[in-house]
XYZ file of N, CA and C in Angstrom:
237
model
N 69.275 -99.095 -16.207
C 68.652 -98.011 -16.956
C 69.728 -97.154 -17.620
N 69.354 -96.454 -18.648
C 70.272 -95.590 -19.390
C 70.146 -94.166 -18.909
N 71.286 -93.496 -18.879
C 71.300 -92.089 -18.506
C 71.617 -91.248 -19.739
N 71.023 -90.101 -19.810
C 71.279 -89.175 -20.903
C 71.763 -87.859 -20.322
N 72.862 -87.368 -20.858
C 73.454 -86.113 -20.410
C 73.615 -85.179 -21.593
N 73.572 -83.895 -21.318
C 73.940 -82.923 -22.339
C 75.462 -82.853 -22.366
N 75.997 -82.294 -23.429
C 77.450 -82.159 -23.527
C 77.973 -81.292 -22.389
N 77.263 -80.229 -22.062
C 77.718 -79.369 -20.969
C 77.711 -80.120 -19.638
N 76.761 -81.006 -19.433
C 76.740 -81.808 -18.199
C 77.941 -82.756 -18.144
N 78.309 -83.330 -19.273
C 79.471 -84.224 -19.296
C 80.748 -83.466 -18.944
N 80.916 -82.269 -19.514
C 82.099 -81.481 -19.191
C 82.088 -81.035 -17.730
N 80.923 -80.763 -17.186
C 80.816 -80.401 -15.767
C 81.242 -81.567 -14.887
N 80.830 -82.774 -15.234
C 81.226 -83.961 -14.478
C 82.746 -84.128 -14.522
N 83.332 -83.955 -15.703
C 84.790 -84.080 -15.821
C 85.513 -82.988 -15.034
N 84.961 -81.764 -15.055
C 85.572 -80.671 -14.288
C 85.598 -81.014 -12.810
N 84.477 -81.496 -12.304
C 84.397 -81.860 -10.881
C 85.301 -83.041 -10.552
N 85.345 -84.029 -11.446
C 86.182 -85.203 -11.216
C 87.655 -84.819 -11.100
N 88.045 -83.788 -11.832
C 89.425 -83.331 -11.813
C 89.682 -82.236 -10.782
N 88.696 -82.036 -9.902
C 88.827 -81.080 -8.796
C 89.216 -79.673 -9.249
N 88.577 -79.225 -10.324
C 88.815 -77.870 -10.810
C 87.659 -77.001 -10.332
N 87.904 -76.081 -9.413
C 86.825 -75.208 -8.926
C 86.223 -74.401 -10.079
N 84.932 -74.152 -9.992
C 84.230 -73.459 -11.073
C 84.823 -72.078 -11.336
N 85.225 -71.351 -10.292
C 85.793 -70.014 -10.514
C 87.123 -70.096 -11.259
N 87.928 -71.126 -10.990
C 89.180 -71.314 -11.716
C 88.906 -71.691 -13.169
N 87.920 -72.533 -13.389
C 87.547 -72.929 -14.741
C 87.109 -71.719 -15.558
N 86.239 -70.898 -14.985
C 85.736 -69.715 -15.689
C 86.850 -68.722 -15.975
N 87.701 -68.466 -14.976
C 88.789 -67.515 -15.206
C 89.790 -68.057 -16.224
N 89.955 -69.371 -16.277
C 90.854 -69.971 -17.256
C 90.331 -69.777 -18.678
N 89.032 -69.969 -18.862
C 88.441 -69.758 -20.183
C 88.483 -68.277 -20.548
N 88.166 -67.424 -19.589
C 88.135 -65.985 -19.845
C 89.520 -65.448 -20.192
N 90.553 -66.099 -19.662
C 91.911 -65.621 -19.901
C 92.641 -66.405 -20.971
N 91.911 -67.033 -21.880
C 92.558 -67.833 -22.931
C 93.016 -66.932 -24.076
N 94.189 -67.248 -24.597
C 94.759 -66.516 -25.728
C 95.059 -67.481 -26.855
N 95.086 -66.954 -28.059
C 95.417 -67.785 -29.228
C 96.786 -68.419 -29.026
N 96.884 -69.663 -29.422
C 98.105 -70.442 -29.239
C 98.503 -71.012 -30.587
N 99.713 -70.793 -30.971
C 100.184 -71.277 -32.261
C 100.716 -72.695 -32.108
N 99.797 -73.629 -31.979
C 100.163 -75.034 -31.869
C 100.594 -75.535 -33.240
N 101.544 -76.452 -33.260
C 102.012 -76.997 -34.531
C 101.723 -78.489 -34.597
N 101.645 -79.000 -35.791
C 101.487 -80.435 -35.993
C 100.065 -80.905 -36.202
N 99.088 -80.025 -36.025
C 97.700 -80.440 -36.214
C 97.357 -80.603 -37.686
N 96.495 -81.537 -37.995
C 96.122 -81.791 -39.383
C 95.038 -80.841 -39.884
N 94.164 -80.403 -38.993
C 93.008 -79.621 -39.435
C 93.338 -78.158 -39.710
N 94.400 -77.661 -39.109
C 94.720 -76.244 -39.250
C 93.816 -75.345 -38.423
N 92.989 -75.945 -37.568
C 92.074 -75.174 -36.725
C 92.845 -74.385 -35.677
N 92.319 -73.213 -35.315
C 92.990 -72.434 -34.274
C 92.798 -73.058 -32.888
N 93.821 -72.923 -32.079
C 93.796 -73.372 -30.696
C 93.944 -72.175 -29.787
N 93.439 -72.319 -28.575
C 93.646 -71.320 -27.532
C 94.154 -72.056 -26.305
N 94.945 -71.356 -25.505
C 95.463 -71.936 -24.268
C 95.174 -70.947 -23.143
N 94.717 -71.475 -22.013
C 94.412 -70.590 -20.889
C 95.707 -70.006 -20.330
N 95.590 -68.841 -19.719
C 96.751 -68.128 -19.185
C 97.529 -68.976 -18.184
N 96.852 -69.908 -17.521
C 97.482 -70.728 -16.480
C 97.829 -72.137 -16.972
N 97.718 -72.355 -18.278
C 98.016 -73.652 -18.905
C 97.123 -74.788 -18.427
N 95.975 -74.472 -17.855
C 95.044 -75.505 -17.397
C 94.260 -76.113 -18.549
N 93.906 -75.286 -19.536
C 93.036 -75.725 -20.625
C 93.645 -75.427 -21.990
N 93.379 -76.313 -22.918
C 93.639 -76.071 -24.331
C 92.287 -76.178 -25.016
N 91.956 -75.190 -25.817
C 90.652 -75.119 -26.463
C 90.870 -75.117 -27.966
N 90.143 -75.970 -28.678
C 90.249 -76.037 -30.131
C 88.936 -75.595 -30.752
N 89.018 -74.716 -31.725
C 87.833 -74.336 -32.488
C 87.596 -75.431 -33.526
N 86.373 -75.956 -33.552
C 86.074 -77.048 -34.472
C 84.969 -76.651 -35.448
N 84.985 -77.320 -36.583
C 83.958 -77.086 -37.591
C 82.687 -77.839 -37.186
N 81.614 -77.558 -37.875
C 80.357 -78.263 -37.605
C 80.522 -79.762 -37.869
N 81.232 -80.120 -38.925
C 81.455 -81.533 -39.241
C 82.257 -82.207 -38.125
N 83.284 -81.522 -37.607
C 84.060 -82.085 -36.502
C 83.190 -82.252 -35.257
N 82.305 -81.282 -35.028
C 81.417 -81.364 -33.874
C 80.475 -82.564 -33.992
N 79.952 -82.800 -35.183
C 79.049 -83.929 -35.370
C 79.781 -85.257 -35.127
N 81.025 -85.344 -35.559
C 81.837 -86.540 -35.293
C 82.097 -86.668 -33.804
N 82.442 -85.552 -33.169
C 82.703 -85.521 -31.728
C 81.492 -86.027 -30.952
N 80.305 -85.601 -31.353
C 79.081 -86.035 -30.671
C 78.888 -87.536 -30.743
N 79.315 -88.144 -31.851
C 79.132 -89.586 -32.023
C 80.012 -90.389 -31.064
N 81.265 -89.966 -30.876
C 82.153 -90.756 -30.022
C 82.234 -90.249 -28.589
N 81.569 -89.131 -28.288
C 81.632 -88.554 -26.946
C 81.191 -89.513 -25.838
N 80.095 -90.246 -25.958
C 79.709 -91.136 -24.845
C 80.795 -92.151 -24.485
N 81.395 -92.784 -25.482
C 82.448 -93.756 -25.189
C 83.701 -93.069 -24.658
N 84.023 -91.899 -25.193
C 85.187 -91.145 -24.724
C 84.984 -90.729 -23.268
N 83.783 -90.250 -22.948
C 83.474 -89.861 -21.580
C 83.614 -91.044 -20.637
N 83.084 -92.193 -21.035
C 83.197 -93.398 -20.214
C 84.655 -93.750 -19.982
N 85.480 -93.602 -21.010
C 86.909 -93.876 -20.892
C 87.569 -92.922 -19.887
N 87.222 -91.644 -19.949
C 87.818 -90.647 -19.041
C 87.268 -90.760 -17.626
N 86.026 -91.133 -17.532
C 85.352 -91.158 -16.240
C 85.681 -92.457 -15.527
């Protein structure tokens, strides 16, 4: 049978798989600051958590739609 997950459920599965406690995850996102990453093609802004656990990229709607298309295979690869 096929399983269907929301994007937030997929990220939750990855968080748990990597043994990141929810309180650490939340505090990492809450403490993220703009990061001047270099070398990216899109020019999109990045943020990095205060503890270097997460890198967050702001994406356009078009990038999000592309991301949604390859997310199932990417998730399978990571999982």
